[in-house]
C-alpha cells in the first residue's frame, strides 16, 4: 500500500488550495440570478446564472494567487462588475476602463493596455492616476503617442517542420493568432490558443499563405517593364551601322570622278 498517493486536482491555485466543486455564494441583488464559484479548466471562476443557448452566462476568473476559499459574495459581485469604466480621457475624450486579464490587473485606453500594481487598484483607481499611468506607458514606447500593446506569446510551438523558423501562438488586439515568418493566421473561434498543435498551426499558416499568394502577379508587370529599355538600346546600336554603309558608295563615286578627269 502506497501511503504517499492522494487525489490530484488540476484546478488548484498557486497557494496549493484545490477547489473542484460548485459553491453557491448568493443571489445577485439586481438580476436575482445565482452567483456560483466554480472550478474550470484554467482555474476557479465566478459565474452568474446558467445562461441560455443564445447567450452565455457572465463569468470572471479568480485573480492569480488568491485562494478560492477566501472569495466571498461581496468580492464575487465586484469581479462580475468588471470591466469598470474609470472615466473619460481629458485629451482623447475616449473611455478608460479597468479590468483583470490573463496577465494581471490593467487599465485600457484606445487599444493600449497598462498594468496596475494590485487587484484592488482595478476597483479604486481614479481618472487622474489612470491618465498618469497611461502617459508613463506611452513615454516608455514613444514620446507623446499612445502605443498599442505588443502581442503576447501564449504558446511556443517550436520550429516549423517544413520551412524552419519559430512558430508561436500570440495574443493580439483582435484575438489569438499563429505567427511564422511574417505570416499571421487567426485561431478559429472555439479553439483555445494553448490547445493549438503544431499540425493545426502549419495548416492554418498554409491556408493563410495561399490566400495572400493571389496578389503575386504584380511582379510580372515589373519584369515586363525592365525588358522594354533593352529593345530601345538595341535599336540605337543598329543606327550607326546604317550610316556607315551609306557613306561608302559616295567615296567610290569620288574616286571614279577623279580618274576620269585625269
Short mmCIF file of C-alpha atoms in Angstrom, two decimals:
data_model
loop_
_atom_site.label_atom_id
_atom_site.label_comp_id
_atom_site.label_asym_id
_atom_site.label_seq_id
_atom_site.Cartn_x
_atom_site.Cartn_y
_atom_site.Cartn_z
CA UNK A 1 0.00 0.00 0.00
CA UNK A 2 1.42 3.35 -1.05
CA UNK A 3 0.85 5.95 1.65
CA UNK A 4 2.00 8.84 -0.46
CA UNK A 5 -0.81 8.78 -3.02
CA UNK A 6 -3.53 11.40 -2.91
CA UNK A 7 -6.18 12.76 -5.22
CA UNK A 8 -4.84 15.27 -7.71
CA UNK A 9 -6.72 18.37 -8.82
CA UNK A 10 -5.84 20.38 -11.91
CA UNK A 11 -7.84 23.29 -10.51
CA UNK A 12 -5.67 24.08 -7.53
CA UNK A 13 -4.42 27.65 -7.28
CA UNK A 14 -0.85 28.85 -6.76
CA UNK A 15 -1.21 28.59 -2.99
CA UNK A 16 -1.92 24.88 -3.24
CA UNK A 17 -5.63 25.09 -2.39
CA UNK A 18 -7.58 22.62 -4.52
CA UNK A 19 -11.13 23.58 -5.41
CA UNK A 20 -13.01 21.07 -7.53
CA UNK A 21 -16.66 21.70 -6.73
CA UNK A 22 -19.52 24.17 -7.16
CA UNK A 23 -20.20 26.65 -4.37
CA UNK A 24 -23.25 28.91 -4.23
CA UNK A 25 -22.26 32.31 -2.81
CA UNK A 26 -25.61 34.09 -3.05
CA UNK A 27 -28.10 35.68 -5.46
CA UNK A 28 -27.36 38.82 -7.45
CA UNK A 29 -29.47 41.66 -5.97
CA UNK A 30 -30.12 43.19 -9.41
CA UNK A 31 -30.97 40.14 -11.53
CA UNK A 32 -31.83 37.57 -8.85
CA UNK A 33 -29.55 35.07 -10.59
CA UNK A 34 -27.34 32.75 -8.53
CA UNK A 35 -23.68 33.66 -8.10
CA UNK A 36 -21.57 30.49 -8.03
CA UNK A 37 -17.91 29.72 -7.50
CA UNK A 38 -16.87 27.00 -9.93
CA UNK A 39 -13.82 25.03 -11.00
CA UNK A 40 -12.78 25.42 -14.61
CA UNK A 41 -10.13 24.13 -16.94
CA UNK A 42 -7.89 27.12 -16.27
CA UNK A 43 -8.75 27.55 -12.60
CA UNK A 44 -11.64 28.65 -10.38
CA UNK A 45 -14.04 31.35 -11.58
CA UNK A 46 -17.26 33.16 -10.71
CA UNK A 47 -20.38 32.62 -12.82
CA UNK A 48 -23.68 34.50 -12.84
CA UNK A 49 -26.66 32.28 -13.64
CA UNK A 50 -26.65 29.45 -16.17
CA UNK A 51 -27.11 31.36 -19.39
CA UNK A 52 -29.06 30.26 -22.46
CA UNK A 53 -28.32 28.78 -25.88
CA UNK A 54 -28.31 32.28 -27.34
CA UNK A 55 -26.31 33.97 -24.59
CA UNK A 56 -23.52 32.62 -22.41
CA UNK A 57 -23.51 33.40 -18.67
CA UNK A 58 -21.25 36.16 -17.40
CA UNK A 59 -18.02 34.87 -15.86
CA UNK A 60 -14.95 36.26 -14.15
CA UNK A 61 -11.75 34.43 -13.23
CA UNK A 62 -10.32 34.45 -9.73
CA UNK A 63 -7.15 36.61 -9.54
CA UNK A 64 -3.90 34.65 -9.56
CA UNK A 65 -2.51 33.88 -6.13
CA UNK A 66 -5.88 34.22 -4.41
CA UNK A 67 -7.26 31.26 -2.50
CA UNK A 68 -10.77 30.35 -3.78
CA UNK A 69 -11.86 29.72 -0.20
CA UNK A 70 -11.29 33.42 0.55
CA UNK A 71 -13.70 34.60 -2.16
CA UNK A 72 -16.91 35.84 -0.56
CA UNK A 73 -20.18 37.01 -2.07
CA UNK A 74 -19.27 40.71 -1.94
CA UNK A 75 -15.97 40.21 -3.76
CA UNK A 76 -17.64 37.94 -6.30
CA UNK A 77 -20.06 40.74 -7.23
CA UNK A 78 -17.10 43.09 -7.71
CA UNK A 79 -15.47 40.63 -10.09
CA UNK A 80 -18.67 40.29 -12.09
CA UNK A 81 -18.90 44.09 -12.40
CA UNK A 82 -15.66 44.21 -14.40
CA UNK A 83 -14.59 45.79 -16.64
CA UNK A 84 -15.16 49.05 -14.76
CA UNK A 85 -15.38 52.41 -16.52
CA UNK A 86 -12.84 54.71 -14.86
CA UNK A 87 -13.76 57.81 -16.81
CA UNK A 88 -13.16 59.83 -19.97
CA UNK A 89 -9.63 60.70 -21.02
CA UNK A 90 -9.36 64.52 -20.97
CA UNK A 91 -7.39 64.66 -24.26
CA UNK A 92 -8.91 61.96 -26.46
CA UNK A 93 -12.40 62.01 -24.92
CA UNK A 94 -12.39 58.21 -25.03
CA UNK A 95 -13.21 55.87 -22.16
CA UNK A 96 -10.63 54.43 -19.81
CA UNK A 97 -11.62 51.07 -18.36
CA UNK A 98 -10.09 48.83 -15.70
CA UNK A 99 -10.20 45.05 -15.55
CA UNK A 100 -8.50 41.76 -14.82
CA UNK A 101 -6.82 39.88 -17.64
CA UNK A 102 -4.80 36.77 -18.19
CA UNK A 103 -1.66 38.67 -17.21
CA UNK A 104 -2.99 40.59 -14.23
CA UNK A 105 -4.86 43.83 -13.43
CA UNK A 106 -4.79 46.55 -16.11
CA UNK A 107 -6.33 49.73 -17.47
CA UNK A 108 -7.25 50.13 -21.14
CA UNK A 109 -7.48 53.23 -23.31
CA UNK A 110 -7.85 53.41 -27.10
CA UNK A 111 -6.35 49.96 -27.62
CA UNK A 112 -3.38 50.44 -25.27
CA UNK A 113 -3.04 48.40 -22.08
CA UNK A 114 -1.14 49.49 -18.98
CA UNK A 115 -0.67 47.27 -15.95
CA UNK A 116 -1.51 48.44 -12.44
CA UNK A 117 0.12 47.14 -9.28
CA UNK A 118 -2.66 45.36 -7.42
CA UNK A 119 -6.10 43.86 -7.97
CA UNK A 120 -7.58 46.45 -5.63
CA UNK A 121 -6.33 49.21 -7.96
CA UNK A 122 -8.79 47.94 -10.57
CA UNK A 123 -11.66 48.90 -8.26
CA UNK A 124 -10.13 52.06 -6.73
CA UNK A 125 -8.08 53.80 -9.42
CA UNK A 126 -9.35 57.24 -10.41
CA UNK A 127 -9.15 59.21 -13.66
CA UNK A 128 -6.10 61.29 -12.65
CA UNK A 129 -4.00 58.29 -11.68
CA UNK A 130 -5.17 56.36 -14.73
CA UNK A 131 -4.10 59.18 -17.08
CA UNK A 132 -0.69 59.29 -15.38
CA UNK A 133 -0.19 55.52 -15.72
CA UNK A 134 -1.13 55.65 -19.40
CA UNK A 135 1.21 58.60 -20.01
CA UNK A 136 4.08 56.71 -18.37
CA UNK A 137 3.36 53.68 -20.53
CA UNK A 138 3.25 55.84 -23.66
CA UNK A 139 6.53 57.55 -22.75
CA UNK A 140 8.20 54.16 -22.48
CA UNK A 141 7.22 53.24 -26.06
CA UNK A 142 7.43 56.63 -27.80
CA UNK A 143 7.13 60.28 -26.80
CA UNK A 144 3.74 61.88 -26.98
CA UNK A 145 1.98 58.94 -28.60
CA UNK A 146 -0.17 56.16 -27.23
CA UNK A 147 1.39 52.85 -28.19
CA UNK A 148 -0.68 49.74 -28.62
CA UNK A 149 0.19 46.72 -26.53
CA UNK A 150 2.61 44.34 -28.18
CA UNK A 151 1.35 40.87 -28.91
CA UNK A 152 1.98 38.46 -26.04
CA UNK A 153 3.25 34.95 -26.62
CA UNK A 154 0.65 32.42 -25.43
CA UNK A 155 2.38 29.27 -26.67
CA UNK A 156 5.70 28.44 -28.30
CA UNK A 157 5.24 25.74 -30.94
CA UNK A 158 8.92 25.35 -31.80
CA UNK A 159 10.38 25.16 -35.30
CA UNK A 160 8.22 24.89 -38.43
CA UNK A 161 8.55 21.22 -39.50
CA UNK A 162 8.89 22.07 -43.22
CA UNK A 163 10.22 25.60 -43.64
CA UNK A 164 12.01 26.03 -40.32
CA UNK A 165 11.83 29.13 -38.15
CA UNK A 166 9.90 29.65 -34.89
CA UNK A 167 6.11 29.26 -34.72
CA UNK A 168 4.17 30.94 -31.95
CA UNK A 169 0.61 31.48 -30.77
CA UNK A 170 0.21 35.18 -29.93
CA UNK A 171 -2.46 37.24 -28.24
CA UNK A 172 -3.16 40.23 -30.48
CA UNK A 173 -5.54 43.16 -30.36
CA UNK A 174 -8.20 41.27 -32.32
CA UNK A 175 -7.67 37.88 -30.67
CA UNK A 176 -5.20 34.99 -30.72
CA UNK A 177 -3.30 34.08 -33.88
CA UNK A 178 -0.49 31.84 -35.14
CA UNK A 179 2.63 33.53 -36.50
CA UNK A 180 5.54 32.26 -38.62
CA UNK A 181 7.89 34.11 -40.95
CA UNK A 182 5.72 37.28 -41.03
CA UNK A 183 2.58 35.26 -41.85
CA UNK A 184 -0.27 35.52 -39.33
CA UNK A 185 -3.26 33.20 -39.21
CA UNK A 186 -6.20 33.73 -36.85
CA UNK A 187 -7.01 30.95 -34.39
CA UNK A 188 -10.57 29.72 -35.14
CA UNK A 189 -13.31 30.63 -32.69
CA UNK A 190 -13.96 27.95 -30.11
CA UNK A 191 -10.33 26.80 -30.11
CA UNK A 192 -8.28 27.51 -27.02
CA UNK A 193 -4.99 29.20 -28.03
CA UNK A 194 -3.00 26.95 -25.70
CA UNK A 195 -4.54 23.85 -27.32
CA UNK A 196 -3.27 24.66 -30.83
CA UNK A 197 -0.98 21.87 -32.05
CA UNK A 198 1.93 22.05 -34.50
CA UNK A 199 -0.11 20.34 -37.23
CA UNK A 200 -3.01 22.75 -36.78
CA UNK A 201 -0.67 25.72 -36.88
CA UNK A 202 1.01 24.51 -40.09
CA UNK A 203 -2.38 24.06 -41.76
CA UNK A 204 -3.66 27.49 -40.68
CA UNK A 205 -0.48 29.16 -41.91
CA UNK A 206 -0.61 27.31 -45.24
CA UNK A 207 -4.21 28.39 -45.83
CA UNK A 208 -3.36 31.96 -44.97
CA UNK A 209 -0.30 31.96 -47.24
CA UNK A 210 -2.40 30.57 -50.11
CA UNK A 211 -4.88 33.45 -49.78
CA UNK A 212 -2.11 36.03 -49.66
CA UNK A 213 -0.46 34.46 -52.73
CA UNK A 214 -3.26 35.71 -55.02
CA UNK A 215 -1.62 39.14 -55.10
CA UNK A 216 1.72 37.94 -56.56
CA UNK A 217 1.02 38.55 -60.33
CA UNK A 218 2.02 42.20 -59.79
CA UNK A 219 5.68 41.10 -60.07
CA UNK A 220 5.22 40.08 -63.74
CA UNK A 221 4.41 43.67 -64.72
CA UNK A 222 7.67 44.86 -63.19
CA UNK A 223 9.65 42.27 -65.15
CA UNK A 224 7.97 43.34 -68.42
CA UNK A 225 8.91 46.99 -67.85
CA UNK A 226 12.57 46.09 -67.35
CA UNK A 227 12.76 44.34 -70.76
CA UNK A 228 11.48 47.40 -72.69
CA UNK A 229 14.65 49.54 -72.33
CA UNK A 230 16.77 46.66 -73.69
CA UNK A 231 14.94 46.81 -77.05
CA UNK A 232 15.47 50.56 -77.35
CA UNK A 233 19.17 50.17 -76.64
CA UNK A 234 19.48 47.55 -79.40
CA UNK A 235 17.73 49.84 -81.86
CA UNK A 236 20.20 52.67 -81.12
CA UNK A 237 23.21 50.41 -81.76
CA UNK A 238 21.96 49.47 -85.26
CA UNK A 239 21.53 53.08 -86.36
CA UNK A 240 25.27 53.94 -86.74
CA UNK A 241 25.81 50.80 -88.86
CA UNK A 242 23.35 52.02 -91.49
CA UNK A 243 25.00 55.45 -91.68
CA UNK A 244 28.45 53.86 -92.26
CA UNK A 245 27.25 51.73 -95.17
CA UNK A 246 25.59 54.75 -96.76
CA UNK A 247 28.89 56.73 -96.95
CA UNK A 248 30.91 54.02 -98.79
CA UNK A 249 29.22 54.44 -102.19
CA UNK A 250 29.91 58.19 -102.05
CA UNK A 251 33.64 57.57 -101.59
CA UNK A 252 33.78 55.28 -104.61
CA UNK A 253 31.97 57.86 -106.69
CA UNK A 254 34.63 60.49 -105.91
CA UNK A 255 37.44 58.13 -106.93
CA UNK A 256 35.84 57.30 -110.28
CA UNK A 257 35.30 61.00 -110.98
CA UNK A 258 38.93 61.78 -110.25
CA UNK A 259 40.17 59.02 -112.59
CA UNK A 260 38.04 60.26 -115.45
CA UNK A 261 39.36 63.83 -115.09
CA UNK A 262 42.93 62.60 -115.21
#
